[in-house]
């Protein structure tokens, strides 16, 4: 699940680069990203429940990392499709300090498509 979300993020940034290369155009694949945003929710819920069950049934070195990765997948979903959680530049940190959390870039692009 975590790797799938990372691939979706990489696909978004590739599409964003294409959009920047041809100004004025909408985000390539915006409909696909909108569909993925909806489809991810039941997949993430099922994945977290499955790994949580695995931790309860057979706790150990195989199930705990799976649960951690499942929870990271949920955070990555939020980071890409809803609220930016990663603030790594001085400008980002300044914005976080002064204004709080900001909408994720992909969420803003999908909102502007409507």
PDB file of C-alpha atoms in Angstrom:
ATOM      1  CA  UNK A   1       0.000   0.000   0.000  1.00  0.00           C
ATOM      2  CA  UNK A   2       2.770   2.402   0.914  1.00  0.00           C
ATOM      3  CA  UNK A   3       4.636   1.753  -2.346  1.00  0.00           C
ATOM      4  CA  UNK A   4       1.403   2.202  -4.303  1.00  0.00           C
ATOM      5  CA  UNK A   5       0.864   5.631  -2.746  1.00  0.00           C
ATOM      6  CA  UNK A   6       4.458   6.594  -3.496  1.00  0.00           C
ATOM      7  CA  UNK A   7       3.936   5.587  -7.131  1.00  0.00           C
ATOM      8  CA  UNK A   8       0.774   7.671  -7.277  1.00  0.00           C
ATOM      9  CA  UNK A   9       2.708  10.627  -5.894  1.00  0.00           C
ATOM     10  CA  UNK A  10       5.471  10.147  -8.444  1.00  0.00           C
ATOM     11  CA  UNK A  11       2.867   9.988 -11.226  1.00  0.00           C
ATOM     12  CA  UNK A  12       1.340  13.236  -9.967  1.00  0.00           C
ATOM     13  CA  UNK A  13       4.657  15.083  -9.941  1.00  0.00           C
ATOM     14  CA  UNK A  14       5.429  13.796 -13.430  1.00  0.00           C
ATOM     15  CA  UNK A  15       2.036  15.079 -14.597  1.00  0.00           C
ATOM     16  CA  UNK A  16       2.714  18.373 -12.809  1.00  0.00           C
ATOM     17  CA  UNK A  17       6.025  18.710 -14.684  1.00  0.00           C
ATOM     18  CA  UNK A  18       4.175  18.190 -17.965  1.00  0.00           C
ATOM     19  CA  UNK A  19       1.675  20.851 -16.966  1.00  0.00           C
ATOM     20  CA  UNK A  20       4.437  23.326 -16.176  1.00  0.00           C
ATOM     21  CA  UNK A  21       6.069  22.590 -19.528  1.00  0.00           C
ATOM     22  CA  UNK A  22       2.838  23.566 -21.314  1.00  0.00           C
ATOM     23  CA  UNK A  23       1.301  26.448 -19.324  1.00  0.00           C
ATOM     24  CA  UNK A  24      -2.411  27.002 -19.473  1.00  0.00           C
ATOM     25  CA  UNK A  25      -3.287  23.344 -19.783  1.00  0.00           C
ATOM     26  CA  UNK A  26      -5.047  21.421 -17.044  1.00  0.00           C
ATOM     27  CA  UNK A  27      -3.323  18.706 -15.079  1.00  0.00           C
ATOM     28  CA  UNK A  28      -2.801  15.651 -17.299  1.00  0.00           C
ATOM     29  CA  UNK A  29      -4.678  12.689 -15.833  1.00  0.00           C
ATOM     30  CA  UNK A  30      -6.721  14.786 -13.417  1.00  0.00           C
ATOM     31  CA  UNK A  31      -9.752  12.506 -13.807  1.00  0.00           C
ATOM     32  CA  UNK A  32      -7.590   9.501 -13.030  1.00  0.00           C
ATOM     33  CA  UNK A  33      -6.203  11.153  -9.894  1.00  0.00           C
ATOM     34  CA  UNK A  34      -9.746  12.067  -8.800  1.00  0.00           C
ATOM     35  CA  UNK A  35     -10.816   8.426  -9.218  1.00  0.00           C
ATOM     36  CA  UNK A  36      -7.713   7.178  -7.416  1.00  0.00           C
ATOM     37  CA  UNK A  37      -8.461   9.508  -4.491  1.00  0.00           C
ATOM     38  CA  UNK A  38     -11.834   7.795  -4.033  1.00  0.00           C
ATOM     39  CA  UNK A  39     -10.592   4.238  -4.673  1.00  0.00           C
ATOM     40  CA  UNK A  40      -7.713   4.565  -2.217  1.00  0.00           C
ATOM     41  CA  UNK A  41     -10.003   4.941   0.804  1.00  0.00           C
ATOM     42  CA  UNK A  42     -11.514   1.422   0.870  1.00  0.00           C
ATOM     43  CA  UNK A  43      -8.152  -0.081  -0.091  1.00  0.00           C
ATOM     44  CA  UNK A  44      -6.420   1.688   2.793  1.00  0.00           C
ATOM     45  CA  UNK A  45      -9.151   0.732   5.247  1.00  0.00           C
ATOM     46  CA  UNK A  46      -8.949  -2.912   4.174  1.00  0.00           C
ATOM     47  CA  UNK A  47      -5.158  -2.878   4.286  1.00  0.00           C
ATOM     48  CA  UNK A  48      -4.976  -1.363   7.767  1.00  0.00           C
ATOM     49  CA  UNK A  49      -7.620  -3.765   9.088  1.00  0.00           C
ATOM     50  CA  UNK A  50      -5.826  -6.729   7.505  1.00  0.00           C
ATOM     51  CA  UNK A  51      -2.446  -5.793   8.999  1.00  0.00           C
ATOM     52  CA  UNK A  52      -4.044  -4.970  12.353  1.00  0.00           C
ATOM     53  CA  UNK A  53      -5.619  -8.424  12.345  1.00  0.00           C
ATOM     54  CA  UNK A  54      -2.224  -9.932  11.517  1.00  0.00           C
ATOM     55  CA  UNK A  55      -0.689  -8.135  14.500  1.00  0.00           C
ATOM     56  CA  UNK A  56      -3.424  -9.458  16.799  1.00  0.00           C
ATOM     57  CA  UNK A  57      -3.330 -13.044  15.483  1.00  0.00           C
ATOM     58  CA  UNK A  58       0.414 -13.462  15.053  1.00  0.00           C
ATOM     59  CA  UNK A  59       2.355 -10.564  16.571  1.00  0.00           C
ATOM     60  CA  UNK A  60       5.965 -10.545  15.603  1.00  0.00           C
ATOM     61  CA  UNK A  61       8.653  -9.280  13.330  1.00  0.00           C
ATOM     62  CA  UNK A  62       6.518  -9.839  10.227  1.00  0.00           C
ATOM     63  CA  UNK A  63       3.303  -8.181  11.290  1.00  0.00           C
ATOM     64  CA  UNK A  64       4.424  -5.064  13.168  1.00  0.00           C
ATOM     65  CA  UNK A  65       6.412  -3.574  10.257  1.00  0.00           C
ATOM     66  CA  UNK A  66       3.429  -4.285   8.015  1.00  0.00           C
ATOM     67  CA  UNK A  67       1.196  -2.271  10.322  1.00  0.00           C
ATOM     68  CA  UNK A  68       3.715   0.572  10.386  1.00  0.00           C
ATOM     69  CA  UNK A  69       3.856   0.637   6.573  1.00  0.00           C
ATOM     70  CA  UNK A  70       0.050   0.524   6.392  1.00  0.00           C
ATOM     71  CA  UNK A  71      -0.174   3.542   8.705  1.00  0.00           C
ATOM     72  CA  UNK A  72       2.496   5.333   6.650  1.00  0.00           C
ATOM     73  CA  UNK A  73       0.358   4.646   3.575  1.00  0.00           C
ATOM     74  CA  UNK A  74      -2.573   6.409   5.263  1.00  0.00           C
ATOM     75  CA  UNK A  75      -0.331   9.382   6.087  1.00  0.00           C
ATOM     76  CA  UNK A  76       0.961   9.454   2.514  1.00  0.00           C
ATOM     77  CA  UNK A  77      -2.621   9.431   1.220  1.00  0.00           C
ATOM     78  CA  UNK A  78      -3.443  12.418   3.424  1.00  0.00           C
ATOM     79  CA  UNK A  79      -0.212  14.138   2.328  1.00  0.00           C
ATOM     80  CA  UNK A  80      -0.989  13.778  -1.394  1.00  0.00           C
ATOM     81  CA  UNK A  81      -4.766  14.057  -1.581  1.00  0.00           C
ATOM     82  CA  UNK A  82      -5.786  16.306   1.323  1.00  0.00           C
ATOM     83  CA  UNK A  83      -3.338  18.163   3.563  1.00  0.00           C
ATOM     84  CA  UNK A  84       0.369  18.688   3.064  1.00  0.00           C
ATOM     85  CA  UNK A  85       2.180  16.959   5.927  1.00  0.00           C
ATOM     86  CA  UNK A  86       5.761  17.355   4.671  1.00  0.00           C
ATOM     87  CA  UNK A  87       7.413  20.702   5.306  1.00  0.00           C
ATOM     88  CA  UNK A  88      11.081  20.544   4.412  1.00  0.00           C
ATOM     89  CA  UNK A  89      12.109  23.973   3.139  1.00  0.00           C
ATOM     90  CA  UNK A  90      12.462  27.194   5.107  1.00  0.00           C
ATOM     91  CA  UNK A  91       9.581  28.707   3.154  1.00  0.00           C
ATOM     92  CA  UNK A  92       7.373  25.705   3.960  1.00  0.00           C
ATOM     93  CA  UNK A  93       8.272  25.888   7.639  1.00  0.00           C
ATOM     94  CA  UNK A  94       7.625  29.645   7.695  1.00  0.00           C
ATOM     95  CA  UNK A  95       4.203  29.076   6.134  1.00  0.00           C
ATOM     96  CA  UNK A  96       3.452  26.317   8.652  1.00  0.00           C
ATOM     97  CA  UNK A  97       4.433  28.569  11.551  1.00  0.00           C
ATOM     98  CA  UNK A  98       2.447  31.571  10.284  1.00  0.00           C
ATOM     99  CA  UNK A  99      -0.599  29.954   8.688  1.00  0.00           C
ATOM    100  CA  UNK A 100      -0.763  26.316   9.800  1.00  0.00           C
ATOM    101  CA  UNK A 101      -1.211  23.305   7.556  1.00  0.00           C
ATOM    102  CA  UNK A 102      -1.838  23.897   3.858  1.00  0.00           C
ATOM    103  CA  UNK A 103      -3.828  21.964   1.275  1.00  0.00           C
ATOM    104  CA  UNK A 104      -1.823  19.401  -0.644  1.00  0.00           C
ATOM    105  CA  UNK A 105      -0.757  20.395  -4.161  1.00  0.00           C
ATOM    106  CA  UNK A 106      -2.699  17.544  -5.723  1.00  0.00           C
ATOM    107  CA  UNK A 107      -5.817  18.438  -3.734  1.00  0.00           C
ATOM    108  CA  UNK A 108      -5.569  22.040  -4.963  1.00  0.00           C
ATOM    109  CA  UNK A 109      -5.128  20.873  -8.570  1.00  0.00           C
ATOM    110  CA  UNK A 110      -8.143  18.590  -8.300  1.00  0.00           C
ATOM    111  CA  UNK A 111     -10.222  21.356  -6.708  1.00  0.00           C
ATOM    112  CA  UNK A 112      -9.325  23.790  -9.491  1.00  0.00           C
ATOM    113  CA  UNK A 113     -10.425  21.192 -12.060  1.00  0.00           C
ATOM    114  CA  UNK A 114     -14.006  21.302 -10.752  1.00  0.00           C
TER     115      UNK A 114
END
